[in-house]
Amino acid sequence: MKNWSFKSLIFLVGLGFFITSCTDDGTGVTPTVKGPAVTLEAGSGVITTDTSVTVGGQFTVIVKGSKTDFDMATLTVEEAGVKIALDRIDAASNPISLLGTDKTSFTRTIKITAHTNIGEKSYSFVVADANGNRSSKVVKITTVVVTTPVKTLSGILLNQAGPAGTGGLDLDNGAGTSSTAVEAEIRDMGIDLGNPVATNWKQQIAAVNGAEVKYIKKGSNGVPETFSFATVATQEDILALFDKGTAFTKVDGTIKVSDLVAKDDVFIVKKGTKYYLLLTKEIKVTNADNADSYTFDVKL
């Protein structure tokens, strides 16, 4: 009797193992059960296959889901296998709950903000049914740098103590202005009245009207030793340089001012959302009057 019971137990365990191995693929989902059917539908302005978009740009898909064996329950939008935050998709939730007739069939248009670093990532549109079976469609999105070529112009900044209406420079067009004109981004600091005319030009510049100006120095603050004004080709290049700039340390009254400006000095200027890169091309020093000046090449 004991032998029979032991053999029966072995038989039942083996039978159970056989049944499990025949009905379970290791994922806990019976192989004969089909997950929802998922497709990406074509349409105006939408994508259905791998594509490229600008960094942080948007793309749109039309996701269609259809019930198979069980009602559908959720639609989840994922990037590289991770659920995307709500501030990057135009949906009230993620996952999106499928209710009412959407459990059987749905079509959703979804706009997504792409990743902000350059490269390729997979975006998945995952539909799960009420039994946890999942099906998905995947597209690969490659992000690329939209760049804006720089404009180059030449501008002359005169001694503030020179002719009336001089002393400031509008970097948008290279035109001279007064040192307090609202169009100006930089100004000359004028003369030192305690010195003779031949040597009284301070030969220093400062920002004006809420602008900020810094030096760009090779080998300093992350600026490479190979840096060249000539190779700066895009506005994005200028923007990337600003945080690497070296701040002015000298003060004239309450104004931060440059050191004595020298030929080939490079400055970077920010005013609002605009950035400018300046190369000091020439410095003209006069001994008998205040017609001293700098000539800058400007990239913007």
mmCIF file of C-alpha atoms in Angstrom:
data_model
loop_
_atom_site.group_PDB
_atom_site.id
_atom_site.type_symbol
_atom_site.label_atom_id
_atom_site.label_comp_id
_atom_site.label_asym_id
_atom_site.label_seq_id
_atom_site.Cartn_x
_atom_site.Cartn_y
_atom_site.Cartn_z
ATOM 1 C CA MET A 1 0.000 0.000 0.000
ATOM 2 C CA LYS A 2 2.820 2.370 0.874
ATOM 3 C CA ASN A 3 4.670 1.491 -2.331
ATOM 4 C CA TRP A 4 1.555 2.208 -4.405
ATOM 5 C CA SER A 5 1.081 5.612 -2.768
ATOM 6 C CA PHE A 6 4.677 6.614 -3.393
ATOM 7 C CA LYS A 7 4.505 5.570 -7.063
ATOM 8 C CA SER A 8 1.201 7.393 -7.441
ATOM 9 C CA LEU A 9 2.743 10.537 -6.043
ATOM 10 C CA ILE A 10 5.621 10.348 -8.513
ATOM 11 C CA PHE A 11 3.138 9.784 -11.353
ATOM 12 C CA LEU A 12 1.022 12.762 -10.373
ATOM 13 C CA VAL A 13 4.052 15.070 -10.056
ATOM 14 C CA GLY A 14 5.317 13.946 -13.449
ATOM 15 C CA LEU A 15 1.911 14.425 -14.976
ATOM 16 C CA GLY A 16 1.708 17.900 -13.530
ATOM 17 C CA PHE A 17 5.147 18.750 -14.942
ATOM 18 C CA PHE A 18 4.123 17.383 -18.353
ATOM 19 C CA ILE A 19 0.925 19.419 -18.391
ATOM 20 C CA THR A 20 2.767 22.612 -17.344
ATOM 21 C CA SER A 21 5.489 22.137 -19.916
ATOM 22 C CA CYS A 22 2.916 21.683 -22.632
ATOM 23 C CA THR A 23 0.797 24.706 -21.786
ATOM 24 C CA ASP A 24 3.223 27.336 -20.448
ATOM 25 C CA ASP A 25 5.988 28.987 -22.476
ATOM 26 C CA GLY A 26 7.773 30.193 -19.336
ATOM 27 C CA THR A 27 6.157 33.625 -19.358
ATOM 28 C CA GLY A 28 2.988 32.621 -17.587
ATOM 29 C CA VAL A 29 0.954 33.120 -20.773
ATOM 30 C CA THR A 30 -0.612 30.164 -22.511
ATOM 31 C CA PRO A 31 0.837 29.944 -26.047
ATOM 32 C CA THR A 32 -2.578 29.518 -27.631
ATOM 33 C CA VAL A 33 -3.788 32.859 -26.222
ATOM 34 C CA LYS A 34 -3.324 35.796 -28.583
ATOM 35 C CA GLY A 35 -2.562 39.296 -27.370
ATOM 36 C CA PRO A 36 -4.279 42.355 -28.839
ATOM 37 C CA ALA A 37 -3.599 43.314 -32.446
ATOM 38 C CA VAL A 38 -1.663 46.612 -32.671
ATOM 39 C CA THR A 39 -0.863 48.666 -35.776
ATOM 40 C CA LEU A 40 0.383 52.156 -36.597
ATOM 41 C CA GLU A 41 -1.970 53.713 -39.121
ATOM 42 C CA ALA A 42 -0.958 56.005 -41.966
ATOM 43 C CA GLY A 43 -2.240 59.559 -42.174
ATOM 44 C CA SER A 44 -1.319 63.145 -42.907
ATOM 45 C CA GLY A 45 1.629 64.305 -40.817
ATOM 46 C CA VAL A 46 2.019 61.004 -38.929
ATOM 47 C CA ILE A 47 4.766 58.375 -38.955
ATOM 48 C CA THR A 48 4.465 54.613 -39.282
ATOM 49 C CA THR A 49 8.129 53.620 -39.603
ATOM 50 C CA ASP A 50 11.571 54.570 -38.278
ATOM 51 C CA THR A 51 12.306 58.233 -38.880
ATOM 52 C CA SER A 52 14.422 61.241 -37.879
ATOM 53 C CA VAL A 53 13.225 64.339 -36.043
ATOM 54 C CA THR A 54 14.923 67.371 -34.599
ATOM 55 C CA VAL A 55 16.272 67.204 -31.043
ATOM 56 C CA GLY A 56 13.324 67.762 -28.717
ATOM 57 C CA GLY A 57 10.998 67.972 -31.726
ATOM 58 C CA GLN A 58 7.599 66.329 -31.960
ATOM 59 C CA PHE A 59 6.240 63.421 -33.953
ATOM 60 C CA THR A 60 2.736 61.975 -34.221
ATOM 61 C CA VAL A 61 1.434 58.419 -34.507
ATOM 62 C CA ILE A 62 -1.999 56.898 -34.935
ATOM 63 C CA VAL A 63 -2.228 53.746 -32.818
ATOM 64 C CA LYS A 64 -4.933 51.211 -33.628
ATOM 65 C CA GLY A 65 -5.746 48.321 -31.310
ATOM 66 C CA SER A 66 -8.151 45.404 -31.725
ATOM 67 C CA LYS A 67 -9.319 42.800 -29.230
ATOM 68 C CA THR A 68 -8.429 39.157 -29.790
ATOM 69 C CA ASP A 69 -9.112 36.693 -26.948
ATOM 70 C CA PHE A 70 -9.649 39.196 -24.126
ATOM 71 C CA ASP A 71 -10.850 42.767 -23.787
ATOM 72 C CA MET A 72 -8.110 45.371 -24.031
ATOM 73 C CA ALA A 73 -7.251 47.310 -20.877
ATOM 74 C CA THR A 74 -4.419 49.822 -21.383
ATOM 75 C CA LEU A 75 -2.249 51.562 -23.942
ATOM 76 C CA THR A 76 1.226 52.566 -22.728
ATOM 77 C CA VAL A 77 3.745 54.770 -24.556
ATOM 78 C CA GLU A 78 7.338 53.845 -23.745
ATOM 79 C CA GLU A 79 10.789 55.137 -24.650
ATOM 80 C CA ALA A 80 13.554 52.536 -24.482
ATOM 81 C CA GLY A 81 11.265 50.342 -22.371
ATOM 82 C CA VAL A 82 10.411 53.081 -19.864
ATOM 83 C CA LYS A 83 7.031 54.784 -19.571
ATOM 84 C CA ILE A 84 7.175 58.326 -20.982
ATOM 85 C CA ALA A 85 6.341 61.241 -18.670
ATOM 86 C CA LEU A 86 3.047 63.011 -19.273
ATOM 87 C CA ASP A 87 4.680 66.324 -20.144
ATOM 88 C CA ARG A 88 5.985 64.666 -23.333
ATOM 89 C CA ILE A 89 2.746 63.185 -24.674
ATOM 90 C CA ASP A 90 -0.665 64.725 -25.304
ATOM 91 C CA ALA A 91 -2.600 62.292 -23.113
ATOM 92 C CA ALA A 92 -4.277 62.569 -19.736
ATOM 93 C CA SER A 93 -2.479 59.506 -18.410
ATOM 94 C CA ASN A 94 0.184 56.972 -19.290
ATOM 95 C CA PRO A 95 -0.817 54.181 -19.376
ATOM 96 C CA ILE A 96 -4.084 55.207 -21.014
ATOM 97 C CA SER A 97 -7.072 53.267 -19.693
ATOM 98 C CA LEU A 98 -9.225 51.702 -22.411
ATOM 99 C CA LEU A 99 -12.892 51.909 -21.453
ATOM 100 C CA GLY A 100 -16.245 51.191 -23.061
ATOM 101 C CA THR A 101 -16.028 50.344 -26.734
ATOM 102 C CA ASP A 102 -12.253 51.029 -26.658
ATOM 103 C CA LYS A 103 -11.891 47.640 -24.969
ATOM 104 C CA THR A 104 -12.848 46.036 -28.260
ATOM 105 C CA SER A 105 -11.345 48.452 -30.781
ATOM 106 C CA PHE A 106 -9.738 51.889 -30.567
ATOM 107 C CA THR A 107 -7.814 54.391 -32.673
ATOM 108 C CA ARG A 108 -5.755 57.045 -30.871
ATOM 109 C CA THR A 109 -3.709 59.909 -32.310
ATOM 110 C CA ILE A 110 -0.780 60.650 -30.014
ATOM 111 C CA LYS A 111 1.759 63.478 -30.297
ATOM 112 C CA ILE A 112 5.103 62.821 -28.613
ATOM 113 C CA THR A 113 8.083 65.039 -27.819
ATOM 114 C CA ALA A 114 11.286 63.274 -28.812
ATOM 115 C CA HIS A 115 14.358 62.901 -26.607
ATOM 116 C CA THR A 116 16.666 65.898 -26.289
ATOM 117 C CA ASN A 117 20.003 64.195 -26.857
ATOM 118 C CA ILE A 118 21.304 63.270 -30.300
ATOM 119 C CA GLY A 119 20.876 59.610 -31.217
ATOM 120 C CA GLU A 120 18.441 56.757 -31.748
ATOM 121 C CA LYS A 121 15.822 55.492 -29.291
ATOM 122 C CA SER A 122 12.963 53.011 -29.605
ATOM 123 C CA TYR A 123 9.410 54.162 -28.924
ATOM 124 C CA SER A 124 6.899 51.406 -28.137
ATOM 125 C CA PHE A 125 3.107 51.526 -28.171
ATOM 126 C CA VAL A 126 2.100 48.694 -25.877
ATOM 127 C CA VAL A 127 -1.461 47.401 -25.576
ATOM 128 C CA ALA A 128 -2.288 45.056 -22.680
ATOM 129 C CA ASP A 129 -5.474 43.043 -22.361
ATOM 130 C CA ALA A 130 -7.451 42.246 -19.213
ATOM 131 C CA ASN A 131 -5.401 39.066 -18.713
ATOM 132 C CA GLY A 132 -2.050 40.833 -18.931
ATOM 133 C CA ASN A 133 -1.195 39.714 -22.455
ATOM 134 C CA ARG A 134 0.763 42.435 -24.255
ATOM 135 C CA SER A 135 1.359 43.351 -27.879
ATOM 136 C CA SER A 136 3.245 46.354 -29.234
ATOM 137 C CA LYS A 137 4.435 48.308 -32.218
ATOM 138 C CA VAL A 138 7.882 49.914 -32.177
ATOM 139 C CA VAL A 139 9.419 52.776 -34.156
ATOM 140 C CA LYS A 140 12.983 54.013 -33.880
ATOM 141 C CA ILE A 141 13.377 57.773 -33.669
ATOM 142 C CA THR A 142 16.752 59.320 -34.476
ATOM 143 C CA THR A 143 17.219 62.874 -33.246
ATOM 144 C CA VAL A 144 19.481 65.345 -35.222
ATOM 145 C CA VAL A 145 21.142 69.235 -34.379
ATOM 146 C CA VAL A 146 19.057 71.909 -36.118
ATOM 147 C CA THR A 147 21.629 74.569 -36.736
ATOM 148 C CA THR A 148 21.392 78.195 -37.815
ATOM 149 C CA PRO A 149 24.391 79.581 -39.741
ATOM 150 C CA VAL A 150 25.947 82.675 -38.226
ATOM 151 C CA LYS A 151 25.832 86.070 -39.821
ATOM 152 C CA THR A 152 29.093 88.013 -39.804
ATOM 153 C CA LEU A 153 29.435 91.769 -39.794
ATOM 154 C CA SER A 154 31.974 94.417 -38.873
ATOM 155 C CA GLY A 155 31.336 97.083 -36.284
ATOM 156 C CA ILE A 156 33.290 100.066 -34.996
ATOM 157 C CA LEU A 157 33.026 101.213 -31.402
ATOM 158 C CA LEU A 158 34.288 104.762 -30.804
ATOM 159 C CA ASN A 159 35.656 106.362 -27.688
ATOM 160 C CA GLN A 160 32.710 107.433 -25.547
ATOM 161 C CA ALA A 161 34.336 110.821 -25.118
ATOM 162 C CA GLY A 162 34.538 111.345 -28.878
ATOM 163 C CA PRO A 163 31.913 112.814 -31.233
ATOM 164 C CA ALA A 164 28.388 113.173 -29.887
ATOM 165 C CA GLY A 165 26.230 110.056 -30.168
ATOM 166 C CA THR A 166 29.163 107.646 -30.069
ATOM 167 C CA GLY A 167 30.468 105.246 -27.451
ATOM 168 C CA GLY A 168 27.969 102.409 -27.909
ATOM 169 C CA LEU A 169 27.651 99.604 -30.443
ATOM 170 C CA ASP A 170 24.550 97.844 -31.749
ATOM 171 C CA LEU A 171 25.761 94.297 -32.368
ATOM 172 C CA ASP A 172 22.723 93.434 -34.492
ATOM 173 C CA ASN A 173 23.922 95.626 -37.341
ATOM 174 C CA GLY A 174 27.363 96.948 -36.373
ATOM 175 C CA ALA A 175 26.097 100.512 -36.111
ATOM 176 C CA GLY A 176 27.587 102.959 -33.629
ATOM 177 C CA THR A 177 25.223 104.507 -31.069
ATOM 178 C CA SER A 178 25.425 106.604 -27.975
ATOM 179 C CA SER A 179 26.683 104.721 -24.937
ATOM 180 C CA THR A 180 23.186 104.752 -23.420
ATOM 181 C CA ALA A 181 21.127 103.976 -26.539
ATOM 182 C CA VAL A 182 18.683 101.109 -26.015
ATOM 183 C CA GLU A 183 19.990 99.438 -29.186
ATOM 184 C CA ALA A 184 23.501 99.035 -27.777
ATOM 185 C CA GLU A 185 24.833 95.820 -26.198
ATOM 186 C CA ILE A 186 28.337 97.108 -25.371
ATOM 187 C CA ARG A 187 29.881 100.478 -24.660
ATOM 188 C CA ASP A 188 33.285 102.103 -24.397
ATOM 189 C CA MET A 189 34.296 103.427 -20.981
ATOM 190 C CA GLY A 190 35.631 106.765 -22.226
ATOM 191 C CA ILE A 191 38.586 108.661 -20.818
ATOM 192 C CA ASP A 192 40.403 109.234 -17.568
ATOM 193 C CA LEU A 193 40.338 112.993 -17.057
ATOM 194 C CA GLY A 194 43.380 112.771 -14.815
ATOM 195 C CA ASN A 195 45.641 111.818 -17.722
ATOM 196 C CA PRO A 196 46.912 113.881 -20.677
ATOM 197 C CA VAL A 197 44.870 113.676 -23.896
ATOM 198 C CA ALA A 198 47.481 111.473 -25.544
ATOM 199 C CA THR A 199 47.093 108.757 -22.886
ATOM 200 C CA ASN A 200 43.679 109.307 -21.292
ATOM 201 C CA TRP A 201 41.621 106.730 -23.209
ATOM 202 C CA LYS A 202 40.702 103.934 -20.808
ATOM 203 C CA GLN A 203 40.504 101.431 -23.701
ATOM 204 C CA GLN A 204 38.000 99.274 -21.814
ATOM 205 C CA ILE A 205 34.525 98.007 -22.709
ATOM 206 C CA ALA A 206 31.470 97.008 -20.697
ATOM 207 C CA ALA A 207 27.989 95.608 -21.245
ATOM 208 C CA VAL A 208 24.971 97.914 -21.333
ATOM 209 C CA ASN A 209 21.162 97.648 -21.298
ATOM 210 C CA GLY A 210 21.067 94.385 -19.362
ATOM 211 C CA ALA A 211 23.563 92.577 -21.570
ATOM 212 C CA GLU A 212 26.395 90.436 -20.215
ATOM 213 C CA VAL A 213 29.864 90.261 -21.718
ATOM 214 C CA LYS A 214 32.696 87.820 -21.037
ATOM 215 C CA TYR A 215 36.074 86.861 -22.475
ATOM 216 C CA ILE A 216 36.562 83.697 -24.485
ATOM 217 C CA LYS A 217 40.053 82.497 -23.655
ATOM 218 C CA LYS A 218 41.763 79.492 -25.198
ATOM 219 C CA GLY A 219 42.433 76.734 -22.696
ATOM 220 C CA SER A 220 40.244 78.332 -20.013
ATOM 221 C CA ASN A 221 36.893 77.137 -18.610
ATOM 222 C CA GLY A 222 36.636 74.338 -21.146
ATOM 223 C CA VAL A 223 37.488 76.420 -24.213
ATOM 224 C CA PRO A 224 39.910 74.239 -26.215
ATOM 225 C CA GLU A 225 43.416 75.433 -27.027
ATOM 226 C CA THR A 226 42.499 74.975 -30.677
ATOM 227 C CA PHE A 227 39.589 77.435 -30.498
ATOM 228 C CA SER A 228 39.345 79.798 -33.446
ATOM 229 C CA PHE A 229 36.858 82.585 -34.105
ATOM 230 C CA ALA A 230 36.996 81.633 -37.775
ATOM 231 C CA THR A 231 35.623 78.123 -37.198
ATOM 232 C CA VAL A 232 32.497 79.207 -35.296
ATOM 233 C CA ALA A 233 29.847 78.490 -37.895
ATOM 234 C CA THR A 234 26.445 78.367 -36.172
ATOM 235 C CA GLN A 235 24.451 80.304 -33.630
ATOM 236 C CA GLU A 236 24.329 77.122 -31.572
ATOM 237 C CA ASP A 237 28.154 77.156 -31.450
ATOM 238 C CA ILE A 238 28.055 80.659 -29.975
ATOM 239 C CA LEU A 239 25.419 79.716 -27.402
ATOM 240 C CA ALA A 240 27.490 76.699 -26.298
ATOM 241 C CA LEU A 241 30.478 78.970 -25.676
ATOM 242 C CA PHE A 242 28.746 81.379 -23.315
ATOM 243 C CA ASP A 243 29.014 79.262 -20.166
ATOM 244 C CA LYS A 244 32.702 78.762 -20.921
ATOM 245 C CA GLY A 245 33.336 82.497 -20.914
ATOM 246 C CA THR A 246 35.606 84.190 -18.376
ATOM 247 C CA ALA A 247 33.852 86.921 -16.408
ATOM 248 C CA PHE A 248 35.236 90.436 -16.105
ATOM 249 C CA THR A 249 36.918 91.048 -12.746
ATOM 250 C CA LYS A 250 37.622 94.779 -12.918
ATOM 251 C CA VAL A 251 35.104 97.404 -11.841
ATOM 252 C CA ASP A 252 34.752 101.062 -12.828
ATOM 253 C CA GLY A 253 32.437 102.527 -10.209
ATOM 254 C CA THR A 254 29.667 99.921 -10.202
ATOM 255 C CA ILE A 255 30.248 98.683 -13.752
ATOM 256 C CA LYS A 256 32.131 95.484 -14.574
ATOM 257 C CA VAL A 257 34.727 96.347 -17.204
ATOM 258 C CA SER A 258 37.272 94.558 -19.337
ATOM 259 C CA ASP A 259 41.010 94.718 -18.982
ATOM 260 C CA LEU A 260 42.816 96.929 -21.485
ATOM 261 C CA VAL A 261 41.352 95.713 -24.784
ATOM 262 C CA ALA A 262 43.980 94.207 -27.094
ATOM 263 C CA LYS A 263 43.987 93.094 -30.715
ATOM 264 C CA ASP A 264 42.676 89.508 -31.117
ATOM 265 C CA ASP A 265 40.747 89.586 -27.828
ATOM 266 C CA VAL A 266 37.554 87.537 -28.185
ATOM 267 C CA PHE A 267 34.396 88.491 -26.302
ATOM 268 C CA ILE A 268 31.010 86.842 -26.031
ATOM 269 C CA VAL A 269 27.869 88.867 -25.329
ATOM 270 C CA LYS A 270 24.402 87.795 -24.241
ATOM 271 C CA LYS A 271 21.388 90.068 -24.289
ATOM 272 C CA GLY A 272 18.061 88.405 -23.653
ATOM 273 C CA THR A 273 17.958 85.351 -25.890
ATOM 274 C CA LYS A 274 20.558 86.677 -28.350
ATOM 275 C CA TYR A 275 24.248 85.763 -28.330
ATOM 276 C CA TYR A 276 27.124 87.509 -30.100
ATOM 277 C CA LEU A 277 30.788 86.579 -30.579
ATOM 278 C CA LEU A 278 33.283 89.408 -31.104
ATOM 279 C CA LEU A 279 36.842 89.359 -32.394
ATOM 280 C CA THR A 280 38.917 92.506 -31.859
ATOM 281 C CA LYS A 281 40.341 93.146 -35.318
ATOM 282 C CA GLU A 282 41.913 96.561 -34.851
ATOM 283 C CA ILE A 283 42.494 99.183 -32.183
ATOM 284 C CA LYS A 284 43.089 102.778 -33.230
ATOM 285 C CA VAL A 285 44.653 105.077 -30.645
ATOM 286 C CA THR A 286 44.796 108.808 -31.373
ATOM 287 C CA ASN A 287 47.044 111.207 -29.502
ATOM 288 C CA ALA A 288 45.483 114.581 -30.237
ATOM 289 C CA ASP A 289 41.761 113.915 -29.826
ATOM 290 C CA ASN A 290 39.189 111.363 -28.649
ATOM 291 C CA ALA A 291 38.634 109.632 -31.980
ATOM 292 C CA ASP A 292 40.063 106.407 -30.570
ATOM 293 C CA SER A 293 38.212 103.260 -31.697
ATOM 294 C CA TYR A 294 38.006 99.481 -31.811
ATOM 295 C CA THR A 295 36.972 97.499 -34.871
ATOM 296 C CA PHE A 296 35.204 94.196 -34.153
ATOM 297 C CA ASP A 297 34.176 91.313 -36.343
ATOM 298 C CA VAL A 298 30.823 90.142 -34.999
ATOM 299 C CA LYS A 299 29.160 86.746 -35.401
ATOM 300 C CA LEU A 300 25.500 86.426 -34.453
#
